[in-house]
C-alpha positions as a LaTeX table, in Angstrom:
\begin{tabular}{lrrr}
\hline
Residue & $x$ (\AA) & $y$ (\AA) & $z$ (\AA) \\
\hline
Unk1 & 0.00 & 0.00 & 0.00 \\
Unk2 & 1.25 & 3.36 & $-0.98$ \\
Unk3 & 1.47 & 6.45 & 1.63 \\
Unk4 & 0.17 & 9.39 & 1.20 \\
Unk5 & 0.71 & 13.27 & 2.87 \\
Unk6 & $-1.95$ & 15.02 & 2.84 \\
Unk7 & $-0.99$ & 18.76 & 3.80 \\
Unk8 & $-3.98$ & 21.49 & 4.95 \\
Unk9 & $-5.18$ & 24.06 & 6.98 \\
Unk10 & $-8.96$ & 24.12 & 7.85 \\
Unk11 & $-8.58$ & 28.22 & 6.73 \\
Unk12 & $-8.27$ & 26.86 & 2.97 \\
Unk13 & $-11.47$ & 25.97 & 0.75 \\
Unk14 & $-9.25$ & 23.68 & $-1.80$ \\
Unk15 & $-8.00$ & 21.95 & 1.07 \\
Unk16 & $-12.23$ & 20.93 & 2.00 \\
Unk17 & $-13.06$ & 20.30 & $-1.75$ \\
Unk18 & $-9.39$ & 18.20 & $-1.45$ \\
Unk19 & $-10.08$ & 16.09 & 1.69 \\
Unk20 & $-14.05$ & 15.41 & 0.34 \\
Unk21 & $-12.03$ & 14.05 & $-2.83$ \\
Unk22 & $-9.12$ & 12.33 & $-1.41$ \\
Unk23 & $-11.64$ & 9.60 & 0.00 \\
Unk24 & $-12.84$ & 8.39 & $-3.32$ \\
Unk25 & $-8.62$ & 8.25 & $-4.80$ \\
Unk26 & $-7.42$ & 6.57 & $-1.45$ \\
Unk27 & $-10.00$ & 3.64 & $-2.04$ \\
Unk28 & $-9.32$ & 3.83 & $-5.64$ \\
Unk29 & $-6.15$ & 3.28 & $-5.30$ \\
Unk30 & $-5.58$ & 1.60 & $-1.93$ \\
Unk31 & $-3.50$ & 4.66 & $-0.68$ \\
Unk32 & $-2.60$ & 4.86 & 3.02 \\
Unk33 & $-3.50$ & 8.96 & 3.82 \\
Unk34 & $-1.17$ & 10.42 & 6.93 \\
Unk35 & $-3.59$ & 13.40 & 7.32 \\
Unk36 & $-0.99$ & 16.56 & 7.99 \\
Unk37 & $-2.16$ & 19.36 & 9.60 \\
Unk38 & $-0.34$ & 22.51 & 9.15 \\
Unk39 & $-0.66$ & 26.26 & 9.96 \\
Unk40 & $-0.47$ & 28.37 & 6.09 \\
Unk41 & 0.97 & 31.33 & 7.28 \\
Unk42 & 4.44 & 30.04 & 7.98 \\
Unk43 & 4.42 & 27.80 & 4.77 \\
Unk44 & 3.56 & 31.12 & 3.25 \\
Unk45 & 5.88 & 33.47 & 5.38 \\
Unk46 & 8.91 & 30.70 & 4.44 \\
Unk47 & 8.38 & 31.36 & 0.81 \\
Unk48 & 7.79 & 35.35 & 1.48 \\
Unk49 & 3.87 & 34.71 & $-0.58$ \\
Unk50 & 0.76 & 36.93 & 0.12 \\
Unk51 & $-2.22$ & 34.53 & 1.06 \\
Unk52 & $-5.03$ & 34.86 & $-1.25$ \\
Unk53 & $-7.14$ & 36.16 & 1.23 \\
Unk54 & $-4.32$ & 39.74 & 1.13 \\
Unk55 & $-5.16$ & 40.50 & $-2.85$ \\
Unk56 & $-8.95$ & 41.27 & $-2.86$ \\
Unk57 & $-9.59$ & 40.92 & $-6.76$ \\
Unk58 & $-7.69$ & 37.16 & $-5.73$ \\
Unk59 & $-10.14$ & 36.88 & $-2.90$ \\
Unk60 & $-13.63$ & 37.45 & $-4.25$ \\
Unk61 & $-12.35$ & 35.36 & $-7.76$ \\
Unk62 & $-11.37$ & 32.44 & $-5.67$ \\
Unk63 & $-14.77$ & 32.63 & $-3.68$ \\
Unk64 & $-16.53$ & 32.58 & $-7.04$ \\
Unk65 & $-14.33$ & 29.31 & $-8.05$ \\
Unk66 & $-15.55$ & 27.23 & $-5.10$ \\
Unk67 & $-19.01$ & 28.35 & $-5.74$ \\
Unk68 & $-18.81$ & 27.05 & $-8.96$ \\
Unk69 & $-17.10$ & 24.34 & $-8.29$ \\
Unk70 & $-19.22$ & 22.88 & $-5.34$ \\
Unk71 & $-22.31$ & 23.16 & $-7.26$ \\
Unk72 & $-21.03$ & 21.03 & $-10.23$ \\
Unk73 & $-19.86$ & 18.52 & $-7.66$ \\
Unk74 & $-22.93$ & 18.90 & $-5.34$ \\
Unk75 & $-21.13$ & 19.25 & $-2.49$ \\
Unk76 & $-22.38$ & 21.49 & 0.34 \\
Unk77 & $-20.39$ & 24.90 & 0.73 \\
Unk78 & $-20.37$ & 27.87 & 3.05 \\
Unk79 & $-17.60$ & 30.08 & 4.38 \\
Unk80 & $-17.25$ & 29.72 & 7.94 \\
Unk81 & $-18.66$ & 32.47 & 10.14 \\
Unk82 & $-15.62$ & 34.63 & 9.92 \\
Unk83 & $-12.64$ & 34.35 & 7.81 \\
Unk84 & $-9.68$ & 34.45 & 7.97 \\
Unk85 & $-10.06$ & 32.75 & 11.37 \\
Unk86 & $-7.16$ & 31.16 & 13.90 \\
Unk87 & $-7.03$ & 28.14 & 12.65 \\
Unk88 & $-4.65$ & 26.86 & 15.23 \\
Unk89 & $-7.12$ & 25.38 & 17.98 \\
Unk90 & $-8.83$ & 23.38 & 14.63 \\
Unk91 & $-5.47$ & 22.15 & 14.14 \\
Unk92 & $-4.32$ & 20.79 & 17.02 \\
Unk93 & $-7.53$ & 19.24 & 17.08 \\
Unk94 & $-6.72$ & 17.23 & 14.23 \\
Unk95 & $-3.08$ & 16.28 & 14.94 \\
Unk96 & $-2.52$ & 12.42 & 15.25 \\
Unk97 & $-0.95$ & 12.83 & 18.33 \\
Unk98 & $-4.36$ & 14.24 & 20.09 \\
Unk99 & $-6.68$ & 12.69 & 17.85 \\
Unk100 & $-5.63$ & 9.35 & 17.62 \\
Unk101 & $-7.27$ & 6.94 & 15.79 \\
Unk102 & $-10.45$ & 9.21 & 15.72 \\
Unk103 & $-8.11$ & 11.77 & 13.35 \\
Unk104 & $-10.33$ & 11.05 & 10.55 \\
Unk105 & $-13.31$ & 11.46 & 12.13 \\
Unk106 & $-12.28$ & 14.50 & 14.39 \\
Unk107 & $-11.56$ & 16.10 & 11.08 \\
Unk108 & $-14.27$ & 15.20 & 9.06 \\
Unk109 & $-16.36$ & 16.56 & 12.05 \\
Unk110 & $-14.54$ & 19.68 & 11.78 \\
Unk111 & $-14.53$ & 20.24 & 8.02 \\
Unk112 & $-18.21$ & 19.97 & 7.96 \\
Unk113 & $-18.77$ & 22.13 & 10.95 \\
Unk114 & $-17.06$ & 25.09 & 9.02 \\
Unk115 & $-17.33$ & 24.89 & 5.71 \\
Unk116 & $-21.28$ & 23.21 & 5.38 \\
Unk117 & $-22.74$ & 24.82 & 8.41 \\
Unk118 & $-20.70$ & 27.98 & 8.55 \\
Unk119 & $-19.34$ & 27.72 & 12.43 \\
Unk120 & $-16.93$ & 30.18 & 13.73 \\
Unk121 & $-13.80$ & 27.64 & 12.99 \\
Unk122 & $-11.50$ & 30.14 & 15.39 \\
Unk123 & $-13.81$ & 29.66 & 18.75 \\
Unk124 & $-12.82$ & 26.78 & 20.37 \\
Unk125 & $-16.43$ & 26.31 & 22.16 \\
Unk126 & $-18.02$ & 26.30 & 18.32 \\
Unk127 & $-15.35$ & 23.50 & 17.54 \\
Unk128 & $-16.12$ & 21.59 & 20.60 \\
Unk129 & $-19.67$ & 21.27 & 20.17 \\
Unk130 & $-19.12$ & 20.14 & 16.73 \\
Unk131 & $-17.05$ & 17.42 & 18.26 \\
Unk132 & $-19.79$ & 16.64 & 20.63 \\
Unk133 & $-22.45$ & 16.33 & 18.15 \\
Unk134 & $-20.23$ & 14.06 & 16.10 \\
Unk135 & $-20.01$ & 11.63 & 18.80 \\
Unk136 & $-16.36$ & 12.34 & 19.51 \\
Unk137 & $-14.66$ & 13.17 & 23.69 \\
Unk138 & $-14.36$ & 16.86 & 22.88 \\
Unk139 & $-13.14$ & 17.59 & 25.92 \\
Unk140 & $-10.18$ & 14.93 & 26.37 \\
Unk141 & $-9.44$ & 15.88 & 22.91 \\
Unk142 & $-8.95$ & 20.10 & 23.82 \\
Unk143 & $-6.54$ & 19.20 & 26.99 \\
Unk144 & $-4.36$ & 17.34 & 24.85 \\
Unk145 & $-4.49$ & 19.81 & 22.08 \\
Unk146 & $-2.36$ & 22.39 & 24.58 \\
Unk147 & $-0.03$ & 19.55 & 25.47 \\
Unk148 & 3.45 & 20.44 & 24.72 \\
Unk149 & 3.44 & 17.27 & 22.79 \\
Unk150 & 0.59 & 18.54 & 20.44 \\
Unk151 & 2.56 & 22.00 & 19.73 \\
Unk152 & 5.80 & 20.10 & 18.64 \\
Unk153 & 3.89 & 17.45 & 16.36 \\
Unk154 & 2.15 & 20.99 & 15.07 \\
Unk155 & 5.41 & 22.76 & 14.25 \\
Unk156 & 7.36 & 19.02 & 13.09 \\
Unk157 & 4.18 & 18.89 & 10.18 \\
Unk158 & 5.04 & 22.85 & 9.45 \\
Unk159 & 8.78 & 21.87 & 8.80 \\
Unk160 & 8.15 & 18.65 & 7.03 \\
Unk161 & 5.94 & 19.97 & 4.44 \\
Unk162 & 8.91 & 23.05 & 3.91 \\
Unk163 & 11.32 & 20.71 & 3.64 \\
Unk164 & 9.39 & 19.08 & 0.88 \\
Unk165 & 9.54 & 22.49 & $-0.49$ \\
Unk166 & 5.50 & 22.62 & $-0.06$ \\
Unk167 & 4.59 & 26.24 & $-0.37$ \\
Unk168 & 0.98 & 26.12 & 0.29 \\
Unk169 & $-2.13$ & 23.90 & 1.25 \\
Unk170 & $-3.20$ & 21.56 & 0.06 \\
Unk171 & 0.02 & 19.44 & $-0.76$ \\
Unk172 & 0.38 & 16.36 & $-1.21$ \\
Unk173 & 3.55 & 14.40 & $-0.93$ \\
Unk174 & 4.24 & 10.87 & $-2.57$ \\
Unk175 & 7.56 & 9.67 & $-1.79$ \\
Unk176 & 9.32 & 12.48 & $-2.32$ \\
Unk177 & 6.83 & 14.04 & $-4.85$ \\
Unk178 & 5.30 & 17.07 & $-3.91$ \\
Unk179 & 1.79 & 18.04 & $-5.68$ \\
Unk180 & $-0.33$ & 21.06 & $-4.48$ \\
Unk181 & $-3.84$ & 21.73 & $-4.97$ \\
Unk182 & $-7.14$ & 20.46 & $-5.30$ \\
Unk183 & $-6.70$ & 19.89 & $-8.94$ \\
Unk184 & $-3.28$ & 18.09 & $-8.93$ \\
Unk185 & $-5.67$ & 14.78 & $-7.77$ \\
Unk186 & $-5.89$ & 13.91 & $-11.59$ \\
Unk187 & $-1.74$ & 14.14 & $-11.16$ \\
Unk188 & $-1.35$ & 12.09 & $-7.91$ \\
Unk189 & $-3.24$ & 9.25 & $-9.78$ \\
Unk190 & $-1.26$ & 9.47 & $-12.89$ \\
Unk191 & 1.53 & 8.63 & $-10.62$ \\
Unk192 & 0.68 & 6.32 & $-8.36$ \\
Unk193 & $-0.16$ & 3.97 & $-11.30$ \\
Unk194 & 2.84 & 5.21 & $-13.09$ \\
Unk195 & 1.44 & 6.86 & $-16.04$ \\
Unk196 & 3.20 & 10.42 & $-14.96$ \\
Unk197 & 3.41 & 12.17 & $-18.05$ \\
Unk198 & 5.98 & 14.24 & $-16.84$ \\
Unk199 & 9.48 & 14.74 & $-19.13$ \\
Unk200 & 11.35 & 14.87 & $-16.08$ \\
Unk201 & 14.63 & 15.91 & $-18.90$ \\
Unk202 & 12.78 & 18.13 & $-20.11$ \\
Unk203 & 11.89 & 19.47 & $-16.94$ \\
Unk204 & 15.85 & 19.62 & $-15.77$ \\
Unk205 & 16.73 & 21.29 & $-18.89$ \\
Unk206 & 14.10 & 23.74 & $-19.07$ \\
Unk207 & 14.60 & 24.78 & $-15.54$ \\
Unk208 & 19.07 & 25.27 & $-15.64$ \\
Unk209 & 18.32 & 26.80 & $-19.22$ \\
Unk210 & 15.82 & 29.19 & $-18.11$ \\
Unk211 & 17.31 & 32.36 & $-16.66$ \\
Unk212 & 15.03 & 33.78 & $-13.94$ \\
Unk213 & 14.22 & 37.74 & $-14.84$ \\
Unk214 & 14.61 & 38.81 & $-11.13$ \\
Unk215 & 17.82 & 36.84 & $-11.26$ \\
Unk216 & 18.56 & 38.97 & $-14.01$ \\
Unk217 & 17.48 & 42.34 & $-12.68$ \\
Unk218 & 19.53 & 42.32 & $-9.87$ \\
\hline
\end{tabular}
C-alpha cells in the first residue's frame, strides 16, 4: 500500500473540496493517507507569498471558483462564520498525536462544521460542540491539544511539508513528490499507477536553461 501526505489548513477551501475528494482516490487506489495538519501562514511566510485572502480581486475570484465548483460537484459549501479565522485550535484538534485513531473522524467533524454549516472555525467552544455532536470526547481531545506534545507534532508537520519544499495547502507528498492543490488529484493518480506524463529531462533542462528575470534584474 502506498502512503500518502496530505498537507492542509482548515482556513483553505481547496483543502475541504481536497479532503471530500481524497476519499474516493485513497479507495481507488488503496492509498494509506497520513492526514498533515499545518498552519499556512508560515508555509507562506517561508516562501515570502501573500495569502489569497491579502489580494482582494484574488479573494472574491477564488470565492466565485468554489461556488462554482461545489455546485457542479454537489457538495455542500459555506464560508465559515468569519474568515480568515485562527485556525490553530482546529489544528491541534486534528493532529494524530491528540486525535488518535479518531483523526479522521475529528476532522471530518470539523470540516463539515465550518465549511457546510458555517461555524466560527476560530472559537474553540463552536469546535467543541461540533465534536460533541459528532459523537467524539471533545473535551479529552482540547486538553491534549495544549499539550506540549501537540505543539511540537504541530510545528514538526510545518517543517516537514517546507522541507518538501510545499509552499501552500493543500500538498500532497508521494515519496518524495510534492503536488499542491485540489486539482493536482488527476496528477497524484497518474503517478501512483505510473502513467506520470511528466518529461522529467525536459523538466531539468528547461529549468538550468531558463534564466530567472529577477535573477537577471539584480
Amino acid at each position: 500500500m502506498k502512503a500518502i501526505n496530505f498537507y492542509f489548513d482548515f482556513l483553505s477551501p481547496f483543502s475541504y473540496f481536497a479532503w471530500h475528494n481524497m476519499q474516493t482516490l485513497a479507495k481507488e487506489l488503496n492509498l494509506e493517507v497520513h492526514y498533515k495538519p499545518v498552519a499556512l501562514g508560515p508555509l507562506l511566510n517561508h516562501w515570502q507569498i501573500k495569502g489569497p485572502g491579502e489580494i482582494t480581486p484574488k479573494r472574491e475570484f477564488l470565492l466565485k471558483q468554489c461556488l462554482r465548483y461545489a455546485a457542479k460537484l454537489g457538495l455542500p459549501f459555506t464560508t465559515p462564520k468569519t474568515h480568515p479565522f485562527n485556525s490553530l485550535y482546529a489544528l491541534r484538534l486534528s493532529l494524530r498525536g491528540v486525535a488518535g485513531q479518531d483523526q479522521a473522524r475529528v476532522i471530518e467533524a470539523l470540516w463539515k462544521a465550518g465549511w457546510q454549516t458555517r461555524i466560527d472555525m476560530g472559537e474553540p467552544d463552536e469546535l467543541l460542540n461540533a465534536l460533541r455532536e459528532a459523537g467524539l470526547p471533545a473535551d479529552e481531545l482540547y486538553e491534549k491539544s495544549f499539550t506540549k506534545e501537540a505543539k511540537v507534532e504541530l510545528k514538526a508537520n510545518i517543517n516537514e511539508a517546507i522541507s518538501f519544499g510545499a509552499f501552500g495547502v493543500p500538498s500532497f507528498v508521494v515519496g518524495d513528490e510534492l503536488f499542491w492543490g485540489n486539482d493536482a488529484l488527476e496528477d497524484i493518480r497518474d503517478y501512483v499507477q505510473g502513467q506520470d506524463p511528466l518529461d522529467r529531462e525536459k523538466f531539468a533542462s528547461l529549468l538550468a536553461e531558463t534564466p530567472r528575470a529577477a535573477a537577471q534584474a539584480l
